Coordinates of C-alpha atoms and ligand atoms in Angstrom, one line a residue:
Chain A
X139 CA 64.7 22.3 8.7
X140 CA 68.0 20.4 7.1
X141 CA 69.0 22.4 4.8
X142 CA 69.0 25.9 6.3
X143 CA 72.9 28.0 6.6
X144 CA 74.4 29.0 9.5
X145 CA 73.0 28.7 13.6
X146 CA 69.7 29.8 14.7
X147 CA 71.4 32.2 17.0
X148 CA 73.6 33.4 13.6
X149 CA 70.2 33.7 11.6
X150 CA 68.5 35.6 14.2
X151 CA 71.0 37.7 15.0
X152 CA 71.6 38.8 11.4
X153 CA 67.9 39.5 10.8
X154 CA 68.0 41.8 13.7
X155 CA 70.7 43.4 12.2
X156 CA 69.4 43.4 8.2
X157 CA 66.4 45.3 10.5
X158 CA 68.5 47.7 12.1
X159 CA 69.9 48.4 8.9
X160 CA 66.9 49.0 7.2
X161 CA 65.7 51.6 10.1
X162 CA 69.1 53.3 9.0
X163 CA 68.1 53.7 5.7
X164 CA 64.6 54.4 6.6
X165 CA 65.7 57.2 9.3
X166 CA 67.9 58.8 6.5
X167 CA 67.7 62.2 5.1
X168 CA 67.0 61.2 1.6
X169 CA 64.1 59.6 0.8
X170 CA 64.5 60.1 -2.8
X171 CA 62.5 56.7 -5.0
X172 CA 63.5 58.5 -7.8
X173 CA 67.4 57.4 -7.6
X174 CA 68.7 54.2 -8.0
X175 CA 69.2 53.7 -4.5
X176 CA 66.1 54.2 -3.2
X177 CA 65.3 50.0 -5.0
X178 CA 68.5 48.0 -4.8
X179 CA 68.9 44.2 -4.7
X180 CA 72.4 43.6 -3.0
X181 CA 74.4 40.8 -1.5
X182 CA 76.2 41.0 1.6
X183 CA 78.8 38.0 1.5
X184 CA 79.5 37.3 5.5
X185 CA 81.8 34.7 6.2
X186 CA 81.0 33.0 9.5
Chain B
X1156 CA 67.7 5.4 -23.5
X1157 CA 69.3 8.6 -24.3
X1158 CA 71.1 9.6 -27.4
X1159 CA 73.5 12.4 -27.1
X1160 CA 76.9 13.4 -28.1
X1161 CA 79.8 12.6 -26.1
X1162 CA 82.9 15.5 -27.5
X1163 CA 81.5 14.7 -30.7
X1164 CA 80.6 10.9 -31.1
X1165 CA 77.5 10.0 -31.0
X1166 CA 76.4 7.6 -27.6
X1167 CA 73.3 5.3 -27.1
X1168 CA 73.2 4.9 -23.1
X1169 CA 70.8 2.6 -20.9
X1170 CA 70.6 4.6 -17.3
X1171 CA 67.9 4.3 -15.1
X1172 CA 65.7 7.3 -14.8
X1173 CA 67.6 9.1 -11.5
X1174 CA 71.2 8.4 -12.6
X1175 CA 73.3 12.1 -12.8
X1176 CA 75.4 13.1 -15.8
X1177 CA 78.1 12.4 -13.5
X1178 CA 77.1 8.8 -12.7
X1179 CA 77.0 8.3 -16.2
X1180 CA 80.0 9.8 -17.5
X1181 CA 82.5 8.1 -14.5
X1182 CA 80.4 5.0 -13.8
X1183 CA 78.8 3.8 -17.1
X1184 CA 81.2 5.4 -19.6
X1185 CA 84.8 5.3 -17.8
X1186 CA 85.4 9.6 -18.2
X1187 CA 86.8 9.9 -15.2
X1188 CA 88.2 13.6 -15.9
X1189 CA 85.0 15.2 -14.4
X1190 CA 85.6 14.4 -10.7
X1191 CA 83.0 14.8 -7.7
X1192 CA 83.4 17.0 -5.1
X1193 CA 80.3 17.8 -3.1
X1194 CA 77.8 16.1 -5.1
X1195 CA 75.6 18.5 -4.3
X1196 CA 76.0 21.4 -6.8
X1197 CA 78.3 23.9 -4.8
X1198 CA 81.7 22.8 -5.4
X1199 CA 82.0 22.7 -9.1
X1200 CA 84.4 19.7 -9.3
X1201 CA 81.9 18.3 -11.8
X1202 CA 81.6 21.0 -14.3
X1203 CA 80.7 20.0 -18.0
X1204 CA 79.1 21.9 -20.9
X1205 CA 76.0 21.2 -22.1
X1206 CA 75.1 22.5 -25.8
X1207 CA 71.9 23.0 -27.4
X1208 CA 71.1 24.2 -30.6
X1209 CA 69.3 27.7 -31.2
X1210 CA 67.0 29.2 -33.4
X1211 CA 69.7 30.4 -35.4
X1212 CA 71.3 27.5 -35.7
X1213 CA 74.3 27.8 -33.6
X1214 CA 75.1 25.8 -30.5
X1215 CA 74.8 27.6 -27.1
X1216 CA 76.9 26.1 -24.5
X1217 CA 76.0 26.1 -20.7
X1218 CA 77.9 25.1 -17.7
X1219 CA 76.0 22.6 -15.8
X1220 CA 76.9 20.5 -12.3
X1221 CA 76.7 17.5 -13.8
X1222 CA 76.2 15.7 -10.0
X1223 CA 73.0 17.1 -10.1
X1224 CA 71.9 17.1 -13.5
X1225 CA 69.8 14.2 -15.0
X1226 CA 71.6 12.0 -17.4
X1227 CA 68.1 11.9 -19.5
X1228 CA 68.0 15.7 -19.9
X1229 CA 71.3 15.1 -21.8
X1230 CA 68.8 13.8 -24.5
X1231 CA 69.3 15.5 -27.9
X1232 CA 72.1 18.0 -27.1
X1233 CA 75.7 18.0 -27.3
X1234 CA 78.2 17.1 -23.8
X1235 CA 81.3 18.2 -23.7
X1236 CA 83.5 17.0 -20.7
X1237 CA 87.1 18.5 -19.8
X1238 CA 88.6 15.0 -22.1
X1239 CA 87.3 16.4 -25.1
X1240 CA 88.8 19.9 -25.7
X1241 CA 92.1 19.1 -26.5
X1242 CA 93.0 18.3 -30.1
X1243 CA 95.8 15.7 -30.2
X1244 CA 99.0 17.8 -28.7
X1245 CA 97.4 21.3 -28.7
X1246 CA 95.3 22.5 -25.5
X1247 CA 92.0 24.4 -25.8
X1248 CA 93.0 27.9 -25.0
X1249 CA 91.5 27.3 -21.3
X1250 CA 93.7 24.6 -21.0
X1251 CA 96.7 26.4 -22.1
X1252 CA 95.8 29.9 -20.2
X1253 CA 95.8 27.5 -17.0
X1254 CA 99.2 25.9 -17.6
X1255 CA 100.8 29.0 -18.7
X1256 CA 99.1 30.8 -15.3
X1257 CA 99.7 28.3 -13.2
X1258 CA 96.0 27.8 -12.2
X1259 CA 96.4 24.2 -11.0
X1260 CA 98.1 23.0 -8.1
X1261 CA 96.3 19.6 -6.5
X1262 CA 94.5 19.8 -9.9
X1263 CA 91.2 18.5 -8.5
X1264 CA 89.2 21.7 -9.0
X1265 CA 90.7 21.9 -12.5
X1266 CA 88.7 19.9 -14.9
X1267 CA 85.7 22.1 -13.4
X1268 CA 87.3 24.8 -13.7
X1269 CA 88.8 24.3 -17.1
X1270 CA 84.8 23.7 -18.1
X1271 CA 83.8 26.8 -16.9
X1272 CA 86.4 28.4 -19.2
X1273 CA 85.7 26.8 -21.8
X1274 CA 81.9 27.5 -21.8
X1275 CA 83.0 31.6 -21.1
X1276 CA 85.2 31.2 -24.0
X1277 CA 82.5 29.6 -26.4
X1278 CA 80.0 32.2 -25.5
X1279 CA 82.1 35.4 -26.1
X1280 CA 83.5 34.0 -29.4
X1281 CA 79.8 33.5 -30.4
X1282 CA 79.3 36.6 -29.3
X1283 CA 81.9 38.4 -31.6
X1284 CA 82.9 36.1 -34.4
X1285 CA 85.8 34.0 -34.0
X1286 CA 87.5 36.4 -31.6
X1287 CA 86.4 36.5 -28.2
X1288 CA 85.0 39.8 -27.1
X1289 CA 87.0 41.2 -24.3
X1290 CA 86.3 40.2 -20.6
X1291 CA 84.7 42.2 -18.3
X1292 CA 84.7 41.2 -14.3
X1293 CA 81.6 41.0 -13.8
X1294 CA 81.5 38.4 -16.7
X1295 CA 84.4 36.3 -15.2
X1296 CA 82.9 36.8 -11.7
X1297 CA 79.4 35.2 -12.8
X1298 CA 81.3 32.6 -14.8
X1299 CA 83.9 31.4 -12.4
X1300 CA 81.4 31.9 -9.1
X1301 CA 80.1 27.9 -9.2
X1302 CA 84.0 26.6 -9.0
X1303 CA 85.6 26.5 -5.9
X1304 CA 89.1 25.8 -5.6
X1305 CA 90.8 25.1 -2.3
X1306 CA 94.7 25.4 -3.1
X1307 CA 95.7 27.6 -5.9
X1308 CA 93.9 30.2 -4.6
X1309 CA 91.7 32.6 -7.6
X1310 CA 94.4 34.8 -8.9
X1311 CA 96.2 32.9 -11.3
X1312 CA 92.9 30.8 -12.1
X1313 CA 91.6 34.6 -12.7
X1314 CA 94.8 35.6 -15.0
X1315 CA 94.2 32.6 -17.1
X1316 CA 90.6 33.7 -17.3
X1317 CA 91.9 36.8 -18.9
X1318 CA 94.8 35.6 -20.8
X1319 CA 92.6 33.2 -22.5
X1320 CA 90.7 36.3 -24.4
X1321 CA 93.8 37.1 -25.9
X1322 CA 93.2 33.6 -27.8
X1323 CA 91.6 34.2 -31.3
X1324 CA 90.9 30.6 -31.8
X1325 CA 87.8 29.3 -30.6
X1326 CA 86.5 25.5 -29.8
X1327 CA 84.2 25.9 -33.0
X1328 CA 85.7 21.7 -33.1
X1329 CA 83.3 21.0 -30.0
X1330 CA 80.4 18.3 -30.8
X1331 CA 76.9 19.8 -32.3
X1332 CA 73.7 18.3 -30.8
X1333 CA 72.5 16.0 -33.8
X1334 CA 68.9 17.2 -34.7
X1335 CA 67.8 13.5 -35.3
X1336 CA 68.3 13.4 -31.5
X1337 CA 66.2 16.5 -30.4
X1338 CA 63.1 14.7 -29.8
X1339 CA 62.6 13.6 -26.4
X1340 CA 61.1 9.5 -26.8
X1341 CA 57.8 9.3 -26.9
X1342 CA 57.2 5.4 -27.2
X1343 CA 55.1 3.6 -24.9
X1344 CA 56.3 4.2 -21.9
X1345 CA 57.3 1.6 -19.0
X1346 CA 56.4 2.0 -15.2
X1347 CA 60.4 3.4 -14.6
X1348 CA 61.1 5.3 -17.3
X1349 CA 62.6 9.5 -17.7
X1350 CA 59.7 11.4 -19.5
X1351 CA 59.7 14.0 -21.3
X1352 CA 56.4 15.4 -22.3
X1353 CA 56.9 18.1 -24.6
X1354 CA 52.9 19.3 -24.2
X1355 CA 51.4 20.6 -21.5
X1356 CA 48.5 18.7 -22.0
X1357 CA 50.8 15.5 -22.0
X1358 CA 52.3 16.9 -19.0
X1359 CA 49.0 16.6 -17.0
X1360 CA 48.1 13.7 -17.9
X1361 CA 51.4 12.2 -17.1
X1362 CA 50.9 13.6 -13.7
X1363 CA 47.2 12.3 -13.3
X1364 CA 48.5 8.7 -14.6
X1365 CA 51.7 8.9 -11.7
X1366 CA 50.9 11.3 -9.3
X1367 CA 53.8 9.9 -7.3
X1368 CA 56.4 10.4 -10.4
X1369 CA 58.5 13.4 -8.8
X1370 CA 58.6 16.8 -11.6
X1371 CA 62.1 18.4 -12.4
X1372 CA 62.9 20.9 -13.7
X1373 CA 66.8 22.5 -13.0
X1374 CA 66.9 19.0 -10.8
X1375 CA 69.5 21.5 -8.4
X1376 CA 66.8 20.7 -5.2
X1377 CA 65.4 17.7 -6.2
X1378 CA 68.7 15.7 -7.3
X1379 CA 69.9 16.3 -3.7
X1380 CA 67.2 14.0 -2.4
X1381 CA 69.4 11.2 -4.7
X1382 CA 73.1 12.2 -3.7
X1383 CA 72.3 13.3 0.1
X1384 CA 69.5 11.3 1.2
X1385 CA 70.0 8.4 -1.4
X1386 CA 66.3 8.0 -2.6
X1387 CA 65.5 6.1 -5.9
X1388 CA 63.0 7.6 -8.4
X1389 CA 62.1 4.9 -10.8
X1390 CA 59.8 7.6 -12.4
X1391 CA 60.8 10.9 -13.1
X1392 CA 58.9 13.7 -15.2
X1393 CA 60.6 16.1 -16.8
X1394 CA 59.3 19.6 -17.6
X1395 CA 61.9 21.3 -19.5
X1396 CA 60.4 20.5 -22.6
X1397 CA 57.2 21.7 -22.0
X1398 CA 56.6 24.5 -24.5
X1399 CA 53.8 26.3 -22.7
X1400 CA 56.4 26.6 -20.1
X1401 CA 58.6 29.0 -21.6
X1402 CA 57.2 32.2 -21.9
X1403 CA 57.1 35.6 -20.2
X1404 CA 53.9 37.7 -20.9
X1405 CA 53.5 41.6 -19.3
X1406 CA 50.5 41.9 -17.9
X1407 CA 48.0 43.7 -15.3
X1408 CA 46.0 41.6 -13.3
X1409 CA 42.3 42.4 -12.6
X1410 CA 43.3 44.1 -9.2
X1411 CA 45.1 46.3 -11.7
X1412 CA 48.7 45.4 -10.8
X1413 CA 51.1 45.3 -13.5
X1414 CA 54.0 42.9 -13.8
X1415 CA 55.1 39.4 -15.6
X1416 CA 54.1 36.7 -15.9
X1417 CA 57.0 34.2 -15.6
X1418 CA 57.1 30.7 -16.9
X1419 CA 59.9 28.4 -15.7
X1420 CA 62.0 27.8 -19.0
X1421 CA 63.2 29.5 -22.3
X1422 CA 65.9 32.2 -22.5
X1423 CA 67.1 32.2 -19.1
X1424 CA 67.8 36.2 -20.1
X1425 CA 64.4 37.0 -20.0
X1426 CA 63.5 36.3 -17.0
X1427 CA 66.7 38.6 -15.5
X1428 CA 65.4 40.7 -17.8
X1429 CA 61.9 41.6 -16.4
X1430 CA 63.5 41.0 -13.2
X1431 CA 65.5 43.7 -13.8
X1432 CA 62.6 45.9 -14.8
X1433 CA 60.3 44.9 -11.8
X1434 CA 63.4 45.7 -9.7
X1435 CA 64.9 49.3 -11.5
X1436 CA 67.4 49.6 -8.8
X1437 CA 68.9 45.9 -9.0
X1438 CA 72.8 46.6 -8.1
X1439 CA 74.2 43.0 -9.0
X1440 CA 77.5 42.3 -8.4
X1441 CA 78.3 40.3 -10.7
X1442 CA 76.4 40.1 -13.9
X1443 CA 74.3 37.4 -12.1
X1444 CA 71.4 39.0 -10.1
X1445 CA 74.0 38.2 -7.5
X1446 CA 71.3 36.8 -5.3
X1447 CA 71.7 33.8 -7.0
X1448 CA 73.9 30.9 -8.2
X1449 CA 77.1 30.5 -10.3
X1450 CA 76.6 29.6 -13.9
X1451 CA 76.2 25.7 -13.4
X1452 CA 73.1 26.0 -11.8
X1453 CA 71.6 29.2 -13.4
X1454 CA 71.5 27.9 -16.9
X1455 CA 68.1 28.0 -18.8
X1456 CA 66.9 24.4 -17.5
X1457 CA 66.6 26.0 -14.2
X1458 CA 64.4 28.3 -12.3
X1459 CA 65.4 31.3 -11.1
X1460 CA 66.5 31.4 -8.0
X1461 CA 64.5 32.6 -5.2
X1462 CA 61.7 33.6 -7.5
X1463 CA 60.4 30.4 -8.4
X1464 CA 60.2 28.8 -5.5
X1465 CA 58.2 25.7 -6.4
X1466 CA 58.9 23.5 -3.6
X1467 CA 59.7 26.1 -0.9
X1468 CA 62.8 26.4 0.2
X1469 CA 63.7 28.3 3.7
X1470 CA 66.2 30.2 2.2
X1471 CA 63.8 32.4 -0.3
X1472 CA 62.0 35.3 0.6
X1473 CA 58.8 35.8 -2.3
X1474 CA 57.9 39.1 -3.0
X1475 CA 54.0 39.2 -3.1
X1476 CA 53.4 37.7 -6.8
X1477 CA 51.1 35.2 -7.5
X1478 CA 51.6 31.2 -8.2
X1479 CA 49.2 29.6 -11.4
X1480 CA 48.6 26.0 -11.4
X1481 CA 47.3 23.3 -13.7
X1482 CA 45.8 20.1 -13.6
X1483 CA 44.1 20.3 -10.4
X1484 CA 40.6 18.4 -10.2
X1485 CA 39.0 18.4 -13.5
X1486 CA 36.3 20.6 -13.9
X1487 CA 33.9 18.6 -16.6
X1488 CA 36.7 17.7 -19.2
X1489 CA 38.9 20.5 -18.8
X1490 CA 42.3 21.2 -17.4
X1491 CA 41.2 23.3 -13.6
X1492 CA 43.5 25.9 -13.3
X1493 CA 43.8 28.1 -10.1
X1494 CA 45.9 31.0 -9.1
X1495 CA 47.0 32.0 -5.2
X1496 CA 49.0 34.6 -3.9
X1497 CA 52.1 32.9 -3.0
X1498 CA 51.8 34.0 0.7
X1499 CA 49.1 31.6 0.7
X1500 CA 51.2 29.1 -1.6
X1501 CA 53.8 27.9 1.4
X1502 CA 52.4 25.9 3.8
X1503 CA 55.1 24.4 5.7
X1504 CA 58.6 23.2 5.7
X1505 CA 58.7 21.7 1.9
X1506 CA 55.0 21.7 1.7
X1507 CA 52.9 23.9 -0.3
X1508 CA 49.4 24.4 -1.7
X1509 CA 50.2 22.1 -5.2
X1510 CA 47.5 19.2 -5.2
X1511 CA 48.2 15.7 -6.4
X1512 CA 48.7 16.1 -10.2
X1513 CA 49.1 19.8 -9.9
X1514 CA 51.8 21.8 -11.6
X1515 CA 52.6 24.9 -11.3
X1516 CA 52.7 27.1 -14.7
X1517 CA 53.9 30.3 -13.8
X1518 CA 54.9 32.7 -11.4
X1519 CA 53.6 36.8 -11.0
X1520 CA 56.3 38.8 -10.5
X1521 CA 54.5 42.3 -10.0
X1522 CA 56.3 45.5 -10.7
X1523 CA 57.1 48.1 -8.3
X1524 CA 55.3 51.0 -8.6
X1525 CA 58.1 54.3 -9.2
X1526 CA 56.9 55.7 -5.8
X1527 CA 57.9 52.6 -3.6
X1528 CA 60.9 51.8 -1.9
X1529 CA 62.6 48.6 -2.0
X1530 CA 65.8 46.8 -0.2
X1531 CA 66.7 43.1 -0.6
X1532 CA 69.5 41.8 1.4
X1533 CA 71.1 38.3 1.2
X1534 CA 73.4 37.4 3.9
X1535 CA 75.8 33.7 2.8
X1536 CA 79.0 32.7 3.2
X1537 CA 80.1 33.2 -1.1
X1538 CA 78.7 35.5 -2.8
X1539 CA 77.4 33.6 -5.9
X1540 CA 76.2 30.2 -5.6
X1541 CA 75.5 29.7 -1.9
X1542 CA 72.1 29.3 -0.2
X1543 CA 71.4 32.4 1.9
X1544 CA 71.4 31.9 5.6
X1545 CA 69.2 34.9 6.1
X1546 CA 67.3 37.2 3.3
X1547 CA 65.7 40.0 3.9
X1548 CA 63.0 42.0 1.9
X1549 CA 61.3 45.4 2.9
X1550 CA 59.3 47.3 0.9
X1551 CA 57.5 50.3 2.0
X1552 CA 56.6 54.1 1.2
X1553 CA 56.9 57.7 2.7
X1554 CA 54.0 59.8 2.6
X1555 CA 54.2 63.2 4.2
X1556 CA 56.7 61.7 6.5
X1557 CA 54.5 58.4 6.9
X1558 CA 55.5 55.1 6.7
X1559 CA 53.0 53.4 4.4
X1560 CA 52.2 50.0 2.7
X1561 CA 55.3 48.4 4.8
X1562 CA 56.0 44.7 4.1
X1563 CA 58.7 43.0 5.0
X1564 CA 60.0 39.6 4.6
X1565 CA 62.8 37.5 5.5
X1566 CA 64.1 34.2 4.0
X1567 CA 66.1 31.7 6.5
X1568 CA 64.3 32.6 9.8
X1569 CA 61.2 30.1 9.8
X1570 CA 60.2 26.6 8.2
X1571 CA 58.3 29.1 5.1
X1572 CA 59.0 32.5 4.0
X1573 CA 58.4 34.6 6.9
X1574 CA 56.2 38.1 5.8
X1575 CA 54.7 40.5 7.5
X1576 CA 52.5 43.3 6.1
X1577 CA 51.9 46.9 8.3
X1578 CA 48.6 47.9 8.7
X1579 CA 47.3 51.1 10.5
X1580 CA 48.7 51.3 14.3
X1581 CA 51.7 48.5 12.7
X1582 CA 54.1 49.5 11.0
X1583 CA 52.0 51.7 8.6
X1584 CA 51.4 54.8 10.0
X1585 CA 54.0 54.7 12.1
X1586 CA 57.0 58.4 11.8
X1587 CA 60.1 56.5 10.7
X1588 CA 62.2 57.4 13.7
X1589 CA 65.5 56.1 16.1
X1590 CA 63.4 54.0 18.6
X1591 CA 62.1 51.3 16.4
X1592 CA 61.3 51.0 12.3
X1593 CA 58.0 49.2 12.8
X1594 CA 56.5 48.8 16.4
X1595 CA 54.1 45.8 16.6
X1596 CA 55.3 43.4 13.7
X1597 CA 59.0 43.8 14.5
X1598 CA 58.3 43.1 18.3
X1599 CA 56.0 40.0 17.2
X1600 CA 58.9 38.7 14.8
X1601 CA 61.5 39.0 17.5
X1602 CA 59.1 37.0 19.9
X1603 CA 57.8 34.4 17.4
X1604 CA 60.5 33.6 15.1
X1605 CA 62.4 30.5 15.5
X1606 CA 64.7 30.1 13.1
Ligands
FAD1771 C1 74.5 25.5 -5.0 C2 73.1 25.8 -4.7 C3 72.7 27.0 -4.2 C4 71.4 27.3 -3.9 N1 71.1 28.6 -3.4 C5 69.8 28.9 -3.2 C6 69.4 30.2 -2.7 O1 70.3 31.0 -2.4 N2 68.1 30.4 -2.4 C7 67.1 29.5 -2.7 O2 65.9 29.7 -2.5 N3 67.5 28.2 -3.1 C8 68.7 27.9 -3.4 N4 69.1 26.6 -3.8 C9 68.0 25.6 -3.9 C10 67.4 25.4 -5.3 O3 68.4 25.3 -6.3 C11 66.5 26.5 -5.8 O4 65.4 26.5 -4.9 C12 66.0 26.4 -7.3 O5 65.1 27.4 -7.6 C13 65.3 25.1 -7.6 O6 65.1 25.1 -9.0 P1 65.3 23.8 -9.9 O7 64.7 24.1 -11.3 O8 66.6 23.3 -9.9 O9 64.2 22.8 -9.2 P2 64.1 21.2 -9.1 O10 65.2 20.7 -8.2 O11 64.1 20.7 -10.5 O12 62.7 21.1 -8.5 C14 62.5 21.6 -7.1 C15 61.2 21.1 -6.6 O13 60.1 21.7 -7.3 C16 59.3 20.7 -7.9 N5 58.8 21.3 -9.2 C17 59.7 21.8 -10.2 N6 58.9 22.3 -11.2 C18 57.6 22.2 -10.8 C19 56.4 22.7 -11.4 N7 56.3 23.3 -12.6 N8 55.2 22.4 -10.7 C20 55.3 21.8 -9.5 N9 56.4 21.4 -8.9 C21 57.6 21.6 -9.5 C22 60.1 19.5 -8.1 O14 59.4 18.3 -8.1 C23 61.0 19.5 -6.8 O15 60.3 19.0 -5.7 C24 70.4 26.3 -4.1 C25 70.8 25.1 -4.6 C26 72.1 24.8 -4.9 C27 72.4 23.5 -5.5
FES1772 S1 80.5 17.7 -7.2 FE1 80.4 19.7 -6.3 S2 79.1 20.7 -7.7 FE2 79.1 18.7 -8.4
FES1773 S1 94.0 23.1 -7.4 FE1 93.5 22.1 -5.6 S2 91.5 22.6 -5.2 FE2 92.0 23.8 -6.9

């Protein structure tokens, strides 16, 4: 793949972490689809 | 040939079919104030605006890269480059808002800069007479996101930004696409040659006649294959003109999922704007998605970003819609059209399920049903206008306390968008708890995926 950002290491590593921080989310008290929250589209700019 | 306006005056250019607005403009015409940077649409050292003429009659202008943007697609409409928006002695008020702000200091992000202004500045004074409408910083973030500027650093550049609203006079002097020159050519056409069918019908048979001609559409993937790897397209086909193209229609398929479908062109707005009603929650940014690109690249030539992924690119993660192509193998006379989910669309690195002569004509972008929830996380280095090194999209649903209908998808981390769907005893079923989110799939991903 040429055209692909940052190291494998990087990519994997940030996966495993977009994962733990969707078993955060997941884990959490309010589960609530209803809010706003509960669908969100957001951008995490990470300089690296 | 291509007939366009050049700040105004009318031009008649010869350029062979895979030279960029920018080739044309330093190379062919001697405007050397739009300058290259990365010749690959990040930078935005190449900014220039791009007018077309709407149904009202007024001339929209977008920003475009012109390093990536094909000189033929300048056919019909209206280029204005940083040379043209000063009249004699007196400055466009982006110009002016620069100097007096001190926005410039090596000067060679300026002319893209100054462009990306300028096209913020025509659109809110369209937008509210001949007075612009006040800035807000989502507006300035989305407009300013494609420019990137090495020495000044953004906080004067930003203060011109919002000095030049306090400006009540316009660039209503700025050339109008010449409706003579709308019409793409349609004479014979040689073996090298730009086309422009304007038909979808003409489209395919284009395609049948050249199946090797390469299709653009934004040109923001496909132009890179000309400024990085230096290939030569003596044929390219153009599909921006294609009126079946550009449409969005709300509709349940037969497996009784609701959603859109989305057709590449026409009001770029439209497609953010069932985007935003597939996806309630969106919390953009900027007024961009904010997944996506600066302004250059997002204008209505292009797809949208990481939902149109026609040629795949690692970086996207696609939700589970569905792809639509035409001009497959003829069935008797007619024009075969197939759908596929577009799991089964990406094949392998750049390869997908598109036959020779195929095109695809839209993409399903289903809705999310109110009970589900959904997360989508990009991970790059600038928050507009960078490819992602890692996306990820999860979907899933509690019931009683249950994970149910889990998918999950990430963007960056194989050759293809990598999914992964829980069944029973996977990550449906499963009690959403410390040890781990989804038990088999998970495990399997951290084993399997090379990224
Ligand atoms: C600065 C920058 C940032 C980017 N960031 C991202 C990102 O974050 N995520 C991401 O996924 N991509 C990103 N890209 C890559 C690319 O811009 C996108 O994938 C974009 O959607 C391509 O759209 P386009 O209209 O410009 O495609 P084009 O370059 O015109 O076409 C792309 C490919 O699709 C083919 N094609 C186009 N239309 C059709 C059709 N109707 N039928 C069949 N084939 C067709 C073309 O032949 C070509 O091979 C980025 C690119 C740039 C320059
Ligand atoms: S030269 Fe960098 S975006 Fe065109
Ligand atoms: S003024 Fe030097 S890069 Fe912007």
């Amino acid at each position: 793949m040429s055209d692909v950002r940052g190291s494998a290491d990087y990519r994997r590593l940030s996966a495993a972490n977009l994962l733990e921080r969707l078993r955060l989310v997941v884990t959490a008290d309010d589960q609530d689809t209803t809010s706003t929250s509960a669908r969100e589209v957001m951008l995490d700019a990470y300089a690296h | 040939m291509i007939d366009f306006l050049l700040n105004g005056q009318p031009r008649r250019c010869e350029a062979s079919p895979d030279t960029s607005v920018l080739e044309l403009l330093r190379d062919t015409l001697g405007q050397t104030g739009t300058k290259e940077g990365c010749a690959s649409g990040d930078c935005g050292a190449c900014t220039v605006a791009i007018g077309e003429g709407d149904a009202a009659g007024k001339t929209r202008y977008h920003a475009a890269n012109a390093c990536i943007t094909p000189a033929h697609q300048l056919q019909g409409r209206a280029l204005v480059t940083v040379e043209g928006l000063a009249r004699g002695e007196t400055l466009h008020p982006a110009q002016a808002a620069m100097v007096e702000h001190h926005g410039s200091q090596c000067g060679f992000c300026t002319p893209g800069i100054v462009m990306s202004l300028f096209t913020l500045h025509e659109s809110q004074r369209q937008e509210d007479g001949e007075r612009p409408a006040p800035l807000t910083p989502e507006r300035l973030e989305a407009a300013l996101g494609g420019n990137l500027c090495r020495c000044t650093g953004y906080r004067p550049i930003r203060d011109a930004a919002l000095a030049m609203g306090d400006s009540p006079r316009g660039a209503s002097r700025v050339a109008r696409p010449s409706p003579d020159a709308a019409a793409p050519a349609t004479e014979a056409t040689p073996e090298a040659a730009f086309i422009q069918p304007t038909t979808l019908e003409a489209l395919i048979a284009e395609r049948r006649a050249h199946p090797e001609a390469p299709i653009v559409a934004g040109g923001t993937d496909l132009w890179l294959e000309v400024t990085q790897r230096l290939a030569r397209f003596p044929r390219v086909v153009d599909i921006t003109r294609v009126d079946e193209l550009a449409a969005l229609e709300e509709t349940t398929l037969e497996d009784g999922r609701a959603g859109w479908w989305i057709w590449r062109r026409g009001d770029v707005r439209a497609p953010g704007a069932a985007v935003r009603r597939a996806l309630p929650g969106v919390r953009p940014p900027a007024a961009s998605s904010g997944l996506g690109p600066g302004a250059q690249p997002r204008h209505p030539g292009r797809q949208h970003r990481q939902r149109l992924p026609h040629r795949r690119h690692p970086a996207g993660a696609a939700r589970p819609g569905r792809a639509a192509m035409a001009g497959g193998p003829r069935d008797g006379d007619g024009m075969a059209e197939r759908e596929l989910p577009l799991d089964d669309f990406f094949l392998d690195y750049k390869k997908t399920a598109l036959r020779e002569g195929e095109v695809i004509r839209a993409i399903f972008l289903p809705r999310t049903e109110p009970e589900r929830h959904l997360k989508v996380w990009k991970l790059s280095k600038r928050r507009e206008d960078d490819i992602s090194a890692v996306l990820g999209a999860f979907a899933w649903r509690i019931e009683e306390g249950v994970l149910r209908d889990v998918r999950l998808a990430f963007g960056g981390m194989a050759a293809i968008p990598a999914t992964r769907r829980g069944r029973r005893g996977d990550a449906g079923g499963a009690v959403p708890q410390r040890g781990g989110l989804c038990g088999g799939p998970c495990r399997r991903w951290r084993r399997t995926s090379s990224p």
